[in-house]
Each structure stands twice: as structure tokens, then as C-alpha cells.
Amino acid sequence: MSVSPIAQALYGLPPAGLADVPDGAAQVSPLIPGSARIEDIPAASLDGLVMLAPPGTIERRYGLAQALRAVRPGGRMVVLAPKDKGGARLGRELRELGCAIAEEPRRHHRICALMRPDGELPLAEPIAAGAPRHIENLALCTQPGIFSWDRLDPGTALLLANLTGVAGRGADFGCGLGILARAVLADPAVTALTLIDIDRRAVEMARRNVCDPRAAFRWADLRDPDPGLSRLDFVVMNPPFHDGGAEDQALGQTFIRRAAESLRPGGTLWVTANAHLPYEAILKMAFRAATLKASANGYKVYEARA
């Protein structure tokens, strides 16, 4: 069965009332499971695109360049971002990519409207800068925009230094590049591990980095119930505590509840977090026992038993 070509695209979820989203626009954000890949959209094929631009500079310029590659000359684009998360630089970045823009501030955002110019645009450099690559300091495949994409997160490092006794079937919630998963799968007592992340790019890179037949990969939002995760022997995680660049402690608390629901009685959760995050109460509510196993450099590690 043939698939209808995409005519309009939407990148991210702009706040209501700040941008008119065309009916039928296809979502292309890597942070919304099930979305199309903007990289796979043929060049100059879109009539228009609306984008809530990412906060990271390299990731944002990559997204802008991919959008301009995909939109046809004369196609309409609306790009917006919070002023303190890239919006202050958004107009300049679009002009550097060869666009003439109409710019307005509204509700703490900068909103840029433009028609995609004719001719070649300087897109090669930002696309190359934001593309997947192998970096030596991690010895892993990675891509800008993924959590801790170019360094080992200190919380993950602390968990790796203290993680012991995992065996059987498990899951890595918020797997990122697969750093925790590689350490877990080094133990032959582990029989299966499901790597889950809301970021498509993280799942793609984890597939490259974790070459083990016991590993399975899932692009999913752990805030949504998943009946496929049940009676696990263990869960490991370094849960996120930012959503769209703003701190959201409820995210980590949801991850902890989801782990408790996914484990068999007696199953184990290993979790690392910033020391200031108030996870102790939810751990004690959701688990029979929770033990602080390590605390250093502003991070902490807990082992909890279901």
C-alpha cells in the first residue's frame, strides 16, 4: 500500500495560540514516539513547517537546517522558541542560514515567520555539526541533543561504580546512549534487557552501541503505561528531571512508580539522581525497602526492592 507524501510538518509541540498548525501536519520531533524522521523527508517536498525549536544550540541549528532542506522554495515556515531557551538567538541563526524573517515577541517567546528562499542555502555545516558521530572520549556513537551526548554523566558514573547483583530479565529506563546497558550486559547472569527512551536519536545510537542479542530497544514515553513491562527482575535508570529545558521533578517520580509497577515481587531498582531531588519519599511509598548505596559529588544512588 502506498504512503501519501507529507505536505506539512510539525516539529515539537508549540504552546497553544502561538502558532497556527496546519491540519494534517505530520509530527517530526525525535522526542515524540511514533513521529516521522525529518531526515527522511525528501528535499524541497514540504509546503510548510511549524517548529518549536530545541534549546541546545547545535541541535537547534541542525533542526533549522533540516527544516529548510525539506521545505520547498516559497514554502512557509514558522519557528519559535522561549526567549531564554534559544529564542533570543533564533532570528540571527535563521538570517545566517539565508532567510529573511518577520520576528515578533509574544508570551516570553520569539516567533519567526519566513518563506523558504530560492536557491542554495548554507545548510551543510549545521547538518554536519548536528549529525550522529563516533566520539573518542566515550568510545560510542552519539548525536547532539541526546542527554549527556558528549560526556559521561556524573550520576551515571556513580551508579556504574556501585551497581551489583543484577540478574535475569531487566530494563534500562531512559537508556540514552546505552552506557548503563553495556555495563549491565557485561554480566552473564542477565538474560534479557529492554532499553527504553523517549528520544528516537538515543534509541538509534543505543542500537549501534549495544551489540548484544539479549538487548531489545523501544522508542517510548515511560509516562504512558506499558503492559509489556511486567514481572521484571531489575530496572536500572538515571531518570530525567527536565522537560523542555525546565526542571520537572514529577518526571523522575513517574519513572520510579513505573519501575515499581514493572518489577516482580522482590525485584530490584537501581536509580541515580541529583542529590537535591526529593525521591526518598516516593521510593519509600512505592517499594518495600529503599537503601542509599552511595552519595558523592552532588549525586546519590539508591537500591530499592519491590
mmCIF file of N, CA, C and O in Angstrom, residues 38-73:
data_model
loop_
_atom_site.group_PDB
_atom_site.id
_atom_site.type_symbol
_atom_site.label_atom_id
_atom_site.label_comp_id
_atom_site.label_asym_id
_atom_site.label_seq_id
_atom_site.Cartn_x
_atom_site.Cartn_y
_atom_site.Cartn_z
ATOM 1 N N ILE A 38 12.570 13.717 10.319
ATOM 2 C CA ILE A 38 12.713 14.847 9.408
ATOM 3 C C ILE A 38 13.823 14.585 8.400
ATOM 4 O O ILE A 38 13.768 15.046 7.259
ATOM 5 N N GLU A 39 14.815 13.793 8.800
ATOM 6 C CA GLU A 39 15.921 13.485 7.894
ATOM 7 C C GLU A 39 15.466 12.668 6.691
ATOM 8 O O GLU A 39 16.134 12.673 5.646
ATOM 9 N N ASP A 40 14.345 11.943 6.823
ATOM 10 C CA ASP A 40 13.857 11.091 5.738
ATOM 11 C C ASP A 40 12.911 11.813 4.793
ATOM 12 O O ASP A 40 12.515 11.243 3.762
ATOM 13 N N ILE A 41 12.516 13.033 5.111
ATOM 14 C CA ILE A 41 11.615 13.780 4.235
ATOM 15 C C ILE A 41 12.401 14.256 3.020
ATOM 16 O O ILE A 41 13.471 14.861 3.159
ATOM 17 N N PRO A 42 11.932 13.984 1.806
ATOM 18 C CA PRO A 42 12.679 14.403 0.617
ATOM 19 C C PRO A 42 12.901 15.915 0.575
ATOM 20 O O PRO A 42 12.075 16.698 1.052
ATOM 21 N N ALA A 43 14.012 16.310 0.003
ATOM 22 C CA ALA A 43 14.349 17.736 -0.096
ATOM 23 C C ALA A 43 13.286 18.479 -0.895
ATOM 24 O O ALA A 43 12.746 17.975 -1.884
ATOM 25 N N ALA A 44 12.972 19.695 -0.430
ATOM 26 C CA ALA A 44 12.065 20.609 -1.130
ATOM 27 C C ALA A 44 10.698 19.991 -1.398
ATOM 28 O O ALA A 44 10.057 20.281 -2.409
ATOM 29 N N SER A 45 10.226 19.141 -0.462
ATOM 30 C CA SER A 45 8.946 18.462 -0.670
ATOM 31 C C SER A 45 7.816 19.001 0.198
ATOM 32 O O SER A 45 6.647 18.742 -0.095
ATOM 33 N N LEU A 46 8.126 19.731 1.258
ATOM 34 C CA LEU A 46 7.095 20.239 2.154
ATOM 35 C C LEU A 46 6.582 21.592 1.687
ATOM 36 O O LEU A 46 7.357 22.454 1.246
ATOM 37 N N ASP A 47 5.267 21.795 1.838
ATOM 38 C CA ASP A 47 4.689 23.111 1.585
ATOM 39 C C ASP A 47 4.896 24.053 2.767
ATOM 40 O O ASP A 47 4.886 25.275 2.601
ATOM 41 N N GLY A 48 5.054 23.482 3.959
ATOM 42 C CA GLY A 48 5.231 24.329 5.129
ATOM 43 C C GLY A 48 5.629 23.504 6.335
ATOM 44 O O GLY A 48 5.492 22.278 6.363
ATOM 45 N N LEU A 49 6.115 24.206 7.359
ATOM 46 C CA LEU A 49 6.561 23.551 8.585
ATOM 47 C C LEU A 49 6.452 24.531 9.741
ATOM 48 O O LEU A 49 6.772 25.718 9.612
ATOM 49 N N VAL A 50 5.983 24.037 10.882
ATOM 50 C CA VAL A 50 5.948 24.794 12.135
ATOM 51 C C VAL A 50 6.884 24.085 13.114
ATOM 52 O O VAL A 50 6.819 22.866 13.265
ATOM 53 N N MET A 51 7.764 24.851 13.771
ATOM 54 C CA MET A 51 8.774 24.252 14.640
ATOM 55 C C MET A 51 8.872 24.986 15.964
ATOM 56 O O MET A 51 9.021 26.214 15.998
ATOM 57 N N LEU A 52 8.768 24.224 17.050
ATOM 58 C CA LEU A 52 9.219 24.695 18.344
ATOM 59 C C LEU A 52 10.686 24.311 18.431
ATOM 60 O O LEU A 52 11.024 23.140 18.592
ATOM 61 N N ALA A 53 11.571 25.271 18.284
ATOM 62 C CA ALA A 53 12.988 24.967 18.127
ATOM 63 C C ALA A 53 13.579 24.409 19.415
ATOM 64 O O ALA A 53 13.221 24.848 20.519
ATOM 65 N N PRO A 54 14.489 23.442 19.313
ATOM 66 C CA PRO A 54 15.120 22.861 20.503
ATOM 67 C C PRO A 54 15.981 23.885 21.231
ATOM 68 O O PRO A 54 16.468 24.849 20.624
ATOM 69 N N PRO A 55 16.234 23.678 22.527
ATOM 70 C CA PRO A 55 17.008 24.650 23.296
ATOM 71 C C PRO A 55 18.508 24.605 23.042
ATOM 72 O O PRO A 55 19.187 25.627 23.137
ATOM 73 N N GLY A 56 19.071 23.431 22.719
ATOM 74 C CA GLY A 56 20.510 23.321 22.512
ATOM 75 C C GLY A 56 20.939 23.943 21.197
ATOM 76 O O GLY A 56 20.302 23.733 20.158
ATOM 77 N N THR A 57 22.045 24.700 21.197
ATOM 78 C CA THR A 57 22.459 25.445 20.010
ATOM 79 C C THR A 57 22.750 24.529 18.836
ATOM 80 O O THR A 57 22.245 24.745 17.719
ATOM 81 N N ILE A 58 23.559 23.486 19.015
ATOM 82 C CA ILE A 58 23.908 22.605 17.896
ATOM 83 C C ILE A 58 22.666 21.883 17.398
ATOM 84 O O ILE A 58 22.422 21.800 16.188
ATOM 85 N N GLU A 59 21.867 21.370 18.335
ATOM 86 C CA GLU A 59 20.640 20.655 17.970
ATOM 87 C C GLU A 59 19.665 21.579 17.249
ATOM 88 O O GLU A 59 19.024 21.180 16.263
ATOM 89 N N ARG A 60 19.540 22.816 17.733
ATOM 90 C CA ARG A 60 18.598 23.757 17.126
ATOM 91 C C ARG A 60 19.018 24.105 15.698
ATOM 92 O O ARG A 60 18.194 24.085 14.770
ATOM 93 N N ARG A 61 20.296 24.423 15.490
ATOM 94 C CA ARG A 61 20.773 24.771 14.147
ATOM 95 C C ARG A 61 20.631 23.579 13.191
ATOM 96 O O ARG A 61 20.315 23.755 12.008
ATOM 97 N N TYR A 62 20.843 22.382 13.713
ATOM 98 C CA TYR A 62 20.637 21.177 12.899
ATOM 99 C C TYR A 62 19.168 21.058 12.487
ATOM 100 O O TYR A 62 18.857 20.792 11.310
ATOM 101 N N GLY A 63 18.249 21.257 13.443
ATOM 102 C CA GLY A 63 16.829 21.175 13.140
ATOM 103 C C GLY A 63 16.382 22.232 12.148
ATOM 104 O O GLY A 63 15.602 21.949 11.227
ATOM 105 N N LEU A 64 16.885 23.458 12.309
ATOM 106 C CA LEU A 64 16.550 24.525 11.365
ATOM 107 C C LEU A 64 17.044 24.183 9.967
ATOM 108 O O LEU A 64 16.330 24.380 8.976
ATOM 109 N N ALA A 65 18.270 23.682 9.872
ATOM 110 C CA ALA A 65 18.826 23.347 8.566
ATOM 111 C C ALA A 65 18.068 22.192 7.921
ATOM 112 O O ALA A 65 17.803 22.207 6.709
ATOM 113 N N GLN A 66 17.699 21.181 8.717
ATOM 114 C CA GLN A 66 16.921 20.070 8.160
ATOM 115 C C GLN A 66 15.553 20.550 7.688
ATOM 116 O O GLN A 66 15.039 20.092 6.649
ATOM 117 N N ALA A 67 14.954 21.478 8.429
ATOM 118 C CA ALA A 67 13.658 22.021 8.021
ATOM 119 C C ALA A 67 13.776 22.778 6.702
ATOM 120 O O ALA A 67 12.959 22.599 5.788
ATOM 121 N N LEU A 68 14.794 23.622 6.594
ATOM 122 C CA LEU A 68 14.983 24.390 5.360
ATOM 123 C C LEU A 68 15.324 23.481 4.178
ATOM 124 O O LEU A 68 14.953 23.771 3.040
ATOM 125 N N ARG A 69 15.998 22.376 4.446
ATOM 126 C CA ARG A 69 16.264 21.394 3.392
ATOM 127 C C ARG A 69 14.964 20.758 2.896
ATOM 128 O O ARG A 69 14.793 20.531 1.684
ATOM 129 N N ALA A 70 14.038 20.483 3.829
ATOM 130 C CA ALA A 70 12.824 19.738 3.488
ATOM 131 C C ALA A 70 11.728 20.611 2.878
ATOM 132 O O ALA A 70 10.878 20.108 2.141
ATOM 133 N N VAL A 71 11.697 21.914 3.189
ATOM 134 C CA VAL A 71 10.632 22.802 2.706
ATOM 135 C C VAL A 71 10.991 23.316 1.307
ATOM 136 O O VAL A 71 12.138 23.684 1.039
ATOM 137 N N ARG A 72 10.010 23.342 0.435
ATOM 138 C CA ARG A 72 10.232 23.814 -0.940
ATOM 139 C C ARG A 72 10.457 25.318 -0.965
ATOM 140 O O ARG A 72 10.002 26.046 -0.066
ATOM 141 N N PRO A 73 11.157 25.854 -1.969
ATOM 142 C CA PRO A 73 11.261 27.305 -2.118
ATOM 143 C C PRO A 73 9.869 27.940 -2.174
ATOM 144 O O PRO A 73 8.983 27.453 -2.886
#
